[in-house]
Tab-separated table of C-alpha atoms and ligand atoms in Angstrom:
chain	number	residue	atom	x	y	z
A	1	MET	CA	115.058	75.850	100.008
A	2	GLY	CA	115.315	77.867	96.722
A	3	LYS	CA	116.684	80.111	96.013
A	4	ILE	CA	115.569	83.903	97.570
A	5	ARG	CA	114.709	87.046	94.799
A	6	CYS	CA	111.344	87.974	95.947
A	7	ILE	CA	109.775	89.070	99.391
A	8	GLY	CA	106.464	89.814	99.853
A	9	VAL	CA	105.403	92.245	103.537
A	10	LEU	CA	102.082	92.064	104.293
A	11	THR	CA	101.313	93.106	107.492
A	12	SER	CA	97.287	91.162	108.790
A	13	GLY	CA	95.113	91.921	112.455
A	14	GLY	CA	94.864	94.962	114.900
A	15	ASP	CA	97.036	98.432	113.660
A	16	ALA	CA	99.671	98.986	115.721
A	17	PRO	CA	102.133	102.408	115.511
A	18	GLY	CA	104.842	101.697	113.925
A	19	MET	CA	103.760	99.164	112.029
A	20	ASN	CA	104.696	101.616	108.700
A	21	ALA	CA	108.018	102.060	110.420
A	22	ALA	CA	108.633	97.792	110.227
A	23	ILE	CA	107.590	97.860	106.516
A	24	ARG	CA	110.078	100.366	105.823
A	25	SER	CA	112.492	98.976	107.462
A	26	VAL	CA	111.508	95.082	106.070
A	27	THR	CA	111.470	96.700	102.795
A	28	ARG	CA	114.909	98.571	102.175
A	29	ALA	CA	116.669	96.083	104.058
A	30	GLY	CA	115.176	93.730	101.275
A	31	ILE	CA	116.666	96.348	97.830
A	32	CYS	CA	119.973	97.081	100.088
A	33	ASN	CA	120.524	93.364	100.371
A	34	GLY	CA	119.322	92.242	96.861
A	35	TYR	CA	115.688	91.785	97.288
A	36	LYS	CA	113.021	92.653	94.565
A	37	VAL	CA	109.993	92.837	97.937
A	38	LYS	CA	105.998	93.235	97.417
A	39	GLY	CA	103.878	95.279	99.780
A	40	ILE	CA	100.565	92.564	100.139
A	41	TYR	CA	97.076	94.834	100.827
A	42	ARG	CA	94.765	93.512	103.394
A	43	GLY	CA	96.617	91.609	105.178
A	44	TYR	CA	95.067	87.999	104.355
A	45	ASP	CA	92.614	88.522	102.615
A	46	GLY	CA	95.113	91.278	100.215
A	47	LEU	CA	96.971	88.001	99.779
A	48	ILE	CA	94.126	85.694	98.406
A	49	LYS	CA	93.000	88.005	96.978
A	50	GLY	CA	95.918	89.381	95.450
A	51	GLU	CA	96.497	92.661	96.026
A	52	VAL	CA	99.933	92.753	95.337
A	53	LYS	CA	102.546	95.851	94.480
A	54	THR	CA	105.419	95.303	93.394
A	55	PHE	CA	108.055	98.203	96.872
A	56	THR	CA	110.940	100.720	96.148
A	57	THR	CA	112.408	102.387	98.865
A	58	GLU	CA	110.452	105.922	97.798
A	59	ASP	CA	106.989	103.896	98.233
A	60	VAL	CA	108.023	104.030	101.750
A	61	SER	CA	109.327	107.296	102.560
A	62	ASN	CA	107.841	109.824	104.817
A	63	ILE	CA	106.475	106.857	106.706
A	64	ILE	CA	108.348	105.691	110.052
A	65	GLN	CA	106.636	108.645	112.173
A	66	THR	CA	102.650	108.052	110.693
A	67	GLY	CA	100.539	105.532	112.537
A	68	GLY	CA	98.502	102.176	111.592
A	69	THR	CA	99.925	101.003	108.413
A	70	ILE	CA	99.829	102.031	104.948
A	71	LEU	CA	99.125	98.938	103.684
A	72	ARG	CA	96.231	98.460	105.643
A	73	THR	CA	94.979	95.370	108.346
A	74	ALA	CA	92.600	93.244	108.092
A	75	ARG	CA	91.528	90.164	110.623
A	76	SER	CA	90.988	87.490	108.353
A	77	LYS	CA	88.378	84.723	108.149
A	78	GLU	CA	89.076	83.481	105.084
A	79	PHE	CA	92.284	82.565	106.109
A	80	GLU	CA	91.705	80.970	108.878
A	81	THR	CA	90.559	77.490	106.306
A	82	PRO	CA	92.408	75.090	103.678
A	83	ALA	CA	91.117	76.834	100.877
A	84	GLY	CA	91.250	79.662	101.839
A	85	ARG	CA	95.961	79.077	102.561
A	86	LYS	CA	95.417	77.889	98.493
A	87	LYS	CA	94.133	80.650	97.446
A	88	ALA	CA	96.395	82.849	99.002
A	89	PHE	CA	99.494	80.148	98.011
A	90	ASP	CA	98.355	80.433	94.208
A	91	THR	CA	98.404	84.537	94.727
A	92	LEU	CA	102.290	84.344	96.646
A	93	GLN	CA	103.054	81.404	93.160
A	94	ARG	CA	101.419	83.372	90.196
A	95	GLU	CA	103.791	86.825	91.575
A	96	ALA	CA	106.870	84.400	91.951
A	97	ILE	CA	106.765	85.455	95.871
A	98	ASP	CA	109.383	83.672	97.061
A	99	ALA	CA	109.614	84.519	101.287
A	100	LEU	CA	106.751	85.817	103.085
A	101	ILE	CA	107.164	88.761	106.001
A	102	VAL	CA	104.295	89.282	108.450
A	103	ILE	CA	103.890	92.013	111.192
A	104	GLY	CA	100.823	90.625	113.333
A	105	GLY	CA	99.503	89.705	116.231
A	106	ASN	CA	99.664	86.365	117.311
A	107	GLY	CA	96.586	85.379	115.660
A	108	SER	CA	98.975	86.775	112.218
A	109	LEU	CA	101.649	84.098	113.660
A	110	THR	CA	99.573	81.476	113.988
A	111	GLY	CA	98.443	81.886	110.508
A	112	ALA	CA	102.051	82.356	109.011
A	113	MET	CA	102.915	78.828	111.039
A	114	THR	CA	100.401	77.812	109.495
A	115	LEU	CA	100.976	78.388	105.865
A	116	ALA	CA	104.547	77.407	106.204
A	117	GLU	CA	104.336	74.103	107.810
A	118	GLU	CA	101.504	73.560	104.686
A	119	TYR	CA	103.765	74.506	101.679
A	120	ASP	CA	106.730	74.444	102.921
A	121	TYR	CA	107.329	77.731	102.249
A	122	PRO	CA	109.877	80.205	103.635
A	123	CYS	CA	107.654	82.791	106.142
A	124	ILE	CA	109.387	85.023	109.392
A	125	GLY	CA	107.171	86.793	112.118
A	126	LEU	CA	107.528	90.632	112.998
A	127	PRO	CA	106.293	91.319	116.174
A	128	GLY	CA	102.925	93.373	115.461
A	129	THR	CA	100.732	94.339	118.347
A	130	ILE	CA	99.744	96.579	121.276
A	131	ASP	CA	99.331	94.121	123.394
A	132	ASN	CA	102.702	92.578	123.778
A	133	ASP	CA	101.674	89.396	124.496
A	134	LEU	CA	103.972	88.191	122.018
A	135	TYR	CA	106.238	84.506	123.996
A	136	GLY	CA	110.171	85.257	123.066
A	137	THR	CA	110.336	89.639	122.599
A	138	ASP	CA	110.755	91.911	125.088
A	139	SER	CA	108.637	94.331	123.900
A	140	THR	CA	105.661	94.573	120.314
A	141	ILE	CA	105.795	96.915	117.969
A	142	GLY	CA	103.222	99.082	118.727
A	143	TYR	CA	102.554	98.127	123.004
A	144	ASP	CA	105.306	101.513	123.653
A	145	THR	CA	103.020	103.908	121.919
A	146	THR	CA	99.480	102.887	123.270
A	147	LEU	CA	101.512	103.059	126.686
A	148	ASN	CA	102.094	106.217	126.578
A	149	THR	CA	98.583	106.984	124.807
A	150	ILE	CA	97.026	105.641	128.182
A	151	THR	CA	99.501	107.036	130.355
A	152	GLN	CA	98.166	110.817	128.487
A	153	CYS	CA	94.977	110.116	129.400
A	154	VAL	CA	95.062	109.101	132.587
A	155	ASP	CA	96.705	111.836	133.676
A	156	LYS	CA	94.289	113.970	131.939
A	157	ILE	CA	91.381	111.820	133.592
A	158	ARG	CA	92.770	111.868	137.051
A	159	ASP	CA	91.985	116.108	137.139
A	160	THR	CA	89.125	115.195	137.314
A	161	ALA	CA	88.563	112.654	139.177
A	162	THR	CA	90.439	114.679	142.116
A	163	SER	CA	88.972	117.383	141.383
A	164	HIS	CA	85.124	116.144	141.440
A	165	GLU	CA	85.919	113.247	144.252
A	166	ARG	CA	85.377	110.099	142.431
A	167	ILE	CA	86.181	106.596	142.322
A	168	PHE	CA	87.113	105.672	138.312
A	169	PHE	CA	87.475	103.210	136.075
A	170	ILE	CA	88.759	102.988	133.166
A	171	GLU	CA	88.790	99.940	131.073
A	172	VAL	CA	92.695	99.548	128.870
A	173	MET	CA	93.153	97.063	125.452
A	174	GLY	CA	95.349	94.162	125.465
A	175	ARG	CA	92.923	91.259	125.143
A	176	ASP	CA	93.792	88.542	127.245
A	177	ALA	CA	97.037	89.277	128.451
A	178	GLY	CA	97.615	92.359	131.379
A	179	PHE	CA	101.069	94.719	129.868
A	180	LEU	CA	98.851	97.532	129.246
A	181	ALA	CA	96.508	97.482	132.653
A	182	GLN	CA	99.311	96.997	135.209
A	183	ASN	CA	102.493	99.225	133.289
A	184	SER	CA	99.769	102.036	132.223
A	185	ALA	CA	98.545	102.272	136.382
A	186	ILE	CA	102.483	101.945	137.106
A	187	ALA	CA	102.738	105.232	135.407
A	188	ALA	CA	100.338	107.523	135.833
A	189	GLY	CA	100.372	106.478	139.064
A	190	ALA	CA	96.910	105.064	139.045
A	191	GLU	CA	95.825	102.432	143.045
A	192	VAL	CA	94.880	99.503	141.127
A	193	ALA	CA	95.666	97.122	138.260
A	194	ILE	CA	92.426	94.301	137.676
A	195	ILE	CA	94.201	92.487	135.243
A	196	PRO	CA	94.582	88.438	133.853
A	197	GLU	CA	97.290	87.489	135.207
A	198	ASP	CA	96.343	87.881	139.552
A	199	THR	CA	95.953	83.959	139.858
A	200	THR	CA	95.536	84.982	143.780
A	201	GLY	CA	92.168	83.585	142.921
A	202	SER	CA	90.717	85.861	145.476
A	203	ASP	CA	87.894	88.599	144.705
A	204	GLN	CA	90.139	91.479	142.669
A	205	LEU	CA	87.807	94.536	143.306
A	206	ILE	CA	86.861	93.751	147.507
A	207	LYS	CA	90.939	93.288	147.587
A	208	PHE	CA	91.455	97.068	146.777
A	209	MET	CA	88.319	98.360	148.537
A	210	GLU	CA	88.899	96.494	151.054
A	211	ARG	CA	92.258	97.714	152.192
A	212	GLY	CA	90.720	100.977	152.362
A	213	ILE	CA	92.966	103.416	150.117
A	214	ARG	CA	89.787	105.970	150.559
A	215	LYS	CA	90.903	106.473	153.739
A	216	SER	CA	94.306	108.221	152.828
A	217	LYS	CA	93.416	109.405	149.715
A	218	LYS	CA	89.959	110.779	148.330
A	219	SER	CA	89.445	110.370	145.123
A	220	CYS	CA	91.563	107.175	142.613
A	221	ILE	CA	91.770	105.591	139.713
A	222	VAL	CA	91.257	102.093	139.476
A	223	ILE	CA	93.166	100.563	135.239
A	224	VAL	CA	91.002	97.415	134.056
A	225	SER	CA	91.558	95.033	131.635
A	226	GLU	CA	89.948	94.763	129.181
A	227	SER	CA	87.411	91.332	129.879
A	228	PRO	CA	84.028	90.353	127.923
A	229	ALA	CA	82.519	89.894	130.958
A	230	CYS	CA	84.719	91.917	133.451
A	231	GLY	CA	85.073	94.943	131.749
A	232	ALA	CA	85.687	98.395	133.970
A	233	ILE	CA	81.281	98.718	133.837
A	234	TYR	CA	80.983	95.334	135.722
A	235	TYR	CA	83.036	96.986	138.732
A	236	ALA	CA	81.812	100.547	139.045
A	237	ASP	CA	78.550	98.419	138.669
A	238	ARG	CA	79.764	96.684	141.232
A	239	VAL	CA	81.266	99.523	143.883
A	240	ARG	CA	78.117	100.928	143.392
A	241	LYS	CA	75.674	97.994	144.413
A	242	GLU	CA	78.089	96.623	147.305
A	243	TYR	CA	80.021	99.870	148.991
A	244	PRO	CA	76.968	102.318	148.304
A	245	GLY	CA	78.018	106.160	148.887
A	246	PHE	CA	80.945	106.458	146.731
A	247	ASP	CA	80.936	108.983	142.818
A	248	VAL	CA	82.338	106.444	140.687
A	249	ARG	CA	82.576	107.166	136.679
A	250	VAL	CA	83.611	104.909	133.752
A	251	SER	CA	86.090	105.390	131.003
A	252	ILE	CA	86.722	102.904	128.555
A	253	LEU	CA	89.320	103.620	126.314
A	254	GLY	CA	88.786	101.622	123.259
A	255	HIS	CA	90.606	102.702	119.917
A	256	LEU	CA	92.197	105.775	120.728
A	257	GLN	CA	95.036	103.984	122.371
A	258	ARG	CA	96.231	102.458	118.687
A	259	GLY	CA	96.551	105.441	116.980
A	260	GLY	CA	98.486	107.911	116.480
A	261	SER	CA	102.543	109.232	115.440
A	262	PRO	CA	104.992	106.128	117.581
A	263	SER	CA	107.240	106.957	119.936
A	264	ALA	CA	110.975	106.798	119.256
A	265	ARG	CA	111.468	103.096	120.245
A	266	ASP	CA	108.484	101.915	118.617
A	267	ARG	CA	109.800	103.040	115.490
A	268	ILE	CA	113.789	101.416	116.822
A	269	LEU	CA	112.471	97.831	117.314
A	270	ALA	CA	110.171	97.771	114.080
A	271	SER	CA	113.414	99.081	112.227
A	272	GLN	CA	115.586	96.685	114.026
A	273	VAL	CA	113.373	93.782	113.314
A	274	GLY	CA	112.454	94.809	109.526
A	275	VAL	CA	116.079	94.969	109.353
A	276	GLY	CA	116.421	91.695	110.895
A	277	ALA	CA	113.006	89.233	108.649
A	278	VAL	CA	115.762	90.520	105.695
A	279	GLN	CA	118.565	88.703	108.257
A	280	ALA	CA	116.724	86.151	108.599
A	281	LEU	CA	116.511	84.895	105.008
A	282	VAL	CA	119.906	86.061	104.024
A	283	GLN	CA	120.741	83.427	106.867
A	284	GLY	CA	118.395	80.518	105.568
A	285	GLN	CA	115.476	80.902	108.886
A	286	ARG	CA	112.843	80.098	108.610
A	287	ASN	CA	109.937	80.502	110.619
A	288	VAL	CA	110.930	82.401	113.606
A	289	MET	CA	109.491	85.915	115.124
A	290	VAL	CA	112.247	88.029	114.674
A	291	GLY	CA	112.404	89.692	118.854
A	292	VAL	CA	114.883	91.915	120.791
A	293	ARG	CA	115.251	90.546	124.465
A	294	ASN	CA	118.299	92.298	126.866
A	295	ASN	CA	118.315	94.976	123.433
A	296	GLU	CA	120.129	91.763	120.975
A	297	VAL	CA	117.739	89.989	118.854
A	298	VAL	CA	115.923	87.355	118.895
A	299	TYR	CA	115.360	85.063	116.443
A	300	VAL	CA	112.025	82.673	118.620
A	301	PRO	CA	110.264	79.347	116.786
A	302	PHE	CA	106.354	80.918	115.631
A	303	ILE	CA	105.551	77.676	118.322
A	304	ASP	CA	107.454	79.459	120.738
A	305	ALA	CA	106.255	82.903	120.051
A	306	ILE	CA	102.556	82.456	119.555
A	307	GLY	CA	102.046	78.298	121.994
A	308	LYS	CA	104.674	79.822	125.083
A	309	ARG	CA	102.765	82.596	127.512
A	310	LYS	CA	104.550	85.607	128.085
A	311	MET	CA	104.854	85.593	131.205
A	312	MET	CA	104.878	90.021	134.036
A	313	ASP	CA	107.302	90.231	135.695
A	314	LYS	CA	106.256	89.900	139.518
A	315	ASN	CA	107.923	92.434	140.759
A	316	LEU	CA	105.901	94.269	138.681
A	317	ILE	CA	102.777	93.507	141.217
A	318	ARG	CA	104.795	94.653	143.658
A	319	VAL	CA	105.876	98.102	142.963
A	320	LEU	CA	102.056	99.039	142.210
A	321	ASP	CA	101.132	97.951	145.273
A	322	GLU	CA	103.881	99.129	147.411
A	323	LEU	CA	103.581	102.447	146.125
A	324	SER	CA	99.436	103.267	145.680
A	325	ILE	CA	99.024	103.257	149.209
B	401	LIG	O1	95.135	92.922	119.840
B	401	LIG	C1	94.975	93.849	119.438
B	401	LIG	C2	92.991	94.869	120.129
B	401	LIG	O2	94.163	95.841	119.985
B	401	LIG	C3	93.246	94.373	121.390
B	401	LIG	O3	94.159	94.293	122.344
B	401	LIG	C4	91.986	94.965	121.276
B	401	LIG	O4	91.062	92.997	121.959
B	401	LIG	C5	91.379	94.391	120.093
B	401	LIG	O5	92.800	93.945	119.226
B	401	LIG	C6	90.666	94.671	119.241
B	401	LIG	O6	89.724	94.958	118.006
B	401	LIG	P1	89.025	95.331	117.051
B	401	LIG	O7	89.687	95.952	116.616
B	401	LIG	O8	89.252	93.951	115.377
B	401	LIG	O9	88.004	95.476	117.493
C-alpha cells in the first residue's frame, strides 16, 4: 500500500442525523494527523462525476448540531456497475485521493467493499443509518436521534388515542430491521410492536388481539415496522374486517424520522468513529467499518458488518410483552 497523503470522505444512502458530525470528525482528525482531506459531494454519483472539494477545518465549522448531510447524498445505481466504479476510481486517481472514508448504511458499505476489492484500494466505513442494522457496532449514527423523534411522535399520538379510545397503528422506518419499532415501543409505552425479527411464525396481529389487551385498556398503540406488504395500513384494514367495532387509525411517520438535530449520543458516536477511521488509516488498516461496542472503538471487517445479521436482544421482546399488560 502506497503512502496515504489525501483522504476522501463521502456520505451515501439515506441521510441520518449525525452524518455532519462524522464529516466534521473525519475532516478535523484527518487534518490533525497530517492528511489532506477532500469532501466528495452526492455520494458515489458525485465521485463518478468528480464533484470534489478540498476541505479545511472551517468547511466543517458549525455543523455538528445540524441534521442531513452538507455533502449531500444519493443512492447511486451507476456505482453498482463495474463501469461506474471504474469512473469512480478514475476520479480518485485524478484527485490524488489515496483512501476513501464512506459514511452510510449497508448498501453504501457494500459499495465501498466492492471498490476496495476490485481496485485494491483502501476504504474505511462509518455506520451511518437510522436503521441500526449493521453488525458489529452497538449503535449506528442517526439511530438514537430517530428513536427519540419517534418516541416524541408516539407520545403526541397517544393523546388522541386515549381521548378517542382508538387503536393506532403507527408505522416506523427500519427497512428490514425492527430496532426502531421495538425500542420506540418500549420507550413510548406502546402495547405491541410488529417487527420482522419475530420468528415465532404466529400471526402477530391475532396474537395481540386475542391476548385481549382491550380488556384492561380502552386505547392502544401498535408500532409497526415498515414492510412493503404488511405495513400499518395492512394491519389496520385487518382489524376493521376481523374485529369490527374498534375505532382504528393509521399514522405513517415517514421521513420526519430522518431529519432534525442529532442527539448528543449520535454526535459523540459520530465523533468517535470519525477519529477512529483516521486512526485506522494511520495504523495501516483498510476495508473495515469503525464501530463502538461496549464503549470501545472496534474495527469490523466489511464482510462481517454487511454480511452478518445483527440480532435483536430477545430480552427486549420480553420487556415489551411483560410491561404492556
Ligand atoms: O435506510 C434508511 C431508510 O430511512 C429506511 O429506514 C427506509 O426504508 C429507507 O431509508 C427509505 O429510503 P428513501 O428515503 O430513499 O425513500
